[in-house]
Every structure is written in structure tokens, then in C-alpha cells.
Amino acid sequence: MKKFITSLKLIRLDHPRSTSGSIVHHFQNIFFTKEEVANVLENGNDEVNHVLVVDYNGIVHLLSECSNLRGYAVRFETFVAGKGYVGPTGNLRHLDETYRALLDAWVEHLHHGDEAYRDYDIGKITVEELQKEAEALVAKMRTLGSEKES
């Protein structure tokens, strides 16, 4: 189930890495789906190293390793070229663990506002529990955001 919030704009006045003292979340996705992660991985090129990231809107991207990797909410370990981790002929046997690790890092980001890094699945709680936690955190942010706008 895909969730969208099209009108939410949260401004964090306490974010330590922003130049203006705030970071804006537009939350196109409360959380991304495993299918979205699979699609991004399948569209990669296994001839170059890639890094899986999630932006501040909850959108998953696959970047070449030489890209600027700062400024993303979540960053996953580098997928080394030639290992079959990405691409249309890639073996996505790592998909379940990669998805749960990304989702766990996304929830951590929602909790603290900092950039989160994962290189493996911690596996503390289920995907469903992580999704519920993300929904609760975004709902809390919506409430705080609407209180600040008043």
C-alpha cells in the first residue's frame, strides 16, 4: 500500500546540518515500498558502483558512487560493480534485507532528523512495525507542523 501526503510541509527549525536553521520535508511518501526499491535496483547499471539513497521526500534513488552523497536522509552501503546487485539481469536476493535496512534508517531519520547510514539489516523489528512507526512519526510531525503554523 502506497501512502502519499501531497500538502504536508514540515519545517524543522532545529536541524543541525541546514544552512538556514531549517530543513523542509514535503513527504511525497510516508515510506517507500519494496517494489519501488526493486524497480530502482533493476534500472541500475552493474558496470559501475552504485549507492542507494532516500531523499528527504521519501523517494529512493540509485546514484553512481562518484555522485555527491551528502544531503540525503538515508544512505545504504555501496553496491560494487560486477557483483549482480543491480541491473536488469541482477540477482535481487538481497532485496528483503536491503528494504528493511533502508526502512529502518528512514524511521531513524524521522526520529532524529539526521542523515542515517546502513550497511546491513539490523532486523530488530518487522517491516510492518517499521511502516507503522513511520506513519506515527509523520502524523506527529503533521500535528507539530500545524501547531506551529497557527
Short mmCIF file of N, CA and C in Angstrom, two decimals, residues 12 24 27 37 41 54-55 68 78-79 85 88 103 110 112 135 141-142 147:
data_model
loop_
_atom_site.label_atom_id
_atom_site.label_comp_id
_atom_site.label_asym_id
_atom_site.label_seq_id
_atom_site.Cartn_x
_atom_site.Cartn_y
_atom_site.Cartn_z
N ARG A 12 11.75 21.92 10.04
CA ARG A 12 12.46 21.61 11.28
C ARG A 12 13.40 22.76 11.58
N VAL A 24 13.26 21.23 5.19
CA VAL A 24 11.87 21.09 4.79
C VAL A 24 11.63 19.68 4.27
N PHE A 27 7.41 15.21 2.13
CA PHE A 27 6.82 13.90 2.32
C PHE A 27 5.93 13.47 1.17
N VAL A 37 11.88 0.05 -4.37
CA VAL A 37 13.31 -0.26 -4.23
C VAL A 37 13.74 -1.24 -5.32
N LEU A 41 16.60 -0.63 -8.25
CA LEU A 41 17.75 -1.53 -8.39
C LEU A 41 17.79 -2.17 -9.78
N VAL A 54 17.86 7.59 0.00
CA VAL A 54 16.48 8.06 0.11
C VAL A 54 16.57 9.55 0.37
N ASP A 55 15.84 10.34 -0.44
CA ASP A 55 15.88 11.78 -0.24
C ASP A 55 14.92 12.19 0.88
N ASN A 68 27.67 13.22 -5.54
CA ASN A 68 27.68 13.85 -4.22
C ASN A 68 26.67 13.11 -3.35
N THR A 78 27.53 0.79 -0.51
CA THR A 78 27.81 0.79 -1.95
C THR A 78 27.60 -0.60 -2.54
N PHE A 79 26.93 -0.65 -3.68
CA PHE A 79 26.79 -1.88 -4.45
C PHE A 79 27.95 -1.90 -5.45
N TYR A 85 24.32 -6.96 -8.04
CA TYR A 85 23.38 -6.37 -7.07
C TYR A 85 22.34 -5.49 -7.73
N PRO A 88 19.12 -5.05 -14.81
CA PRO A 88 18.01 -5.90 -15.24
C PRO A 88 18.30 -7.39 -15.13
N LEU A 103 14.35 1.02 5.32
CA LEU A 103 13.17 1.46 6.07
C LEU A 103 13.54 1.76 7.52
N LEU A 110 13.46 9.93 10.59
CA LEU A 110 12.25 10.61 11.02
C LEU A 110 12.29 10.93 12.52
N HIS A 112 15.07 11.50 14.40
CA HIS A 112 16.12 12.42 14.82
C HIS A 112 16.40 13.56 13.85
N GLU A 135 4.48 5.92 9.88
CA GLU A 135 3.19 6.60 9.83
C GLU A 135 2.94 7.41 11.09
N MET A 141 4.57 14.68 13.29
CA MET A 141 5.17 15.85 12.65
C MET A 141 4.09 16.75 12.05
N ARG A 142 3.06 16.14 11.48
CA ARG A 142 1.95 16.92 10.93
C ARG A 142 1.27 17.74 12.03
N GLU A 147 0.51 23.00 14.48
CA GLU A 147 0.52 23.83 15.68
C GLU A 147 1.42 25.05 15.50
#
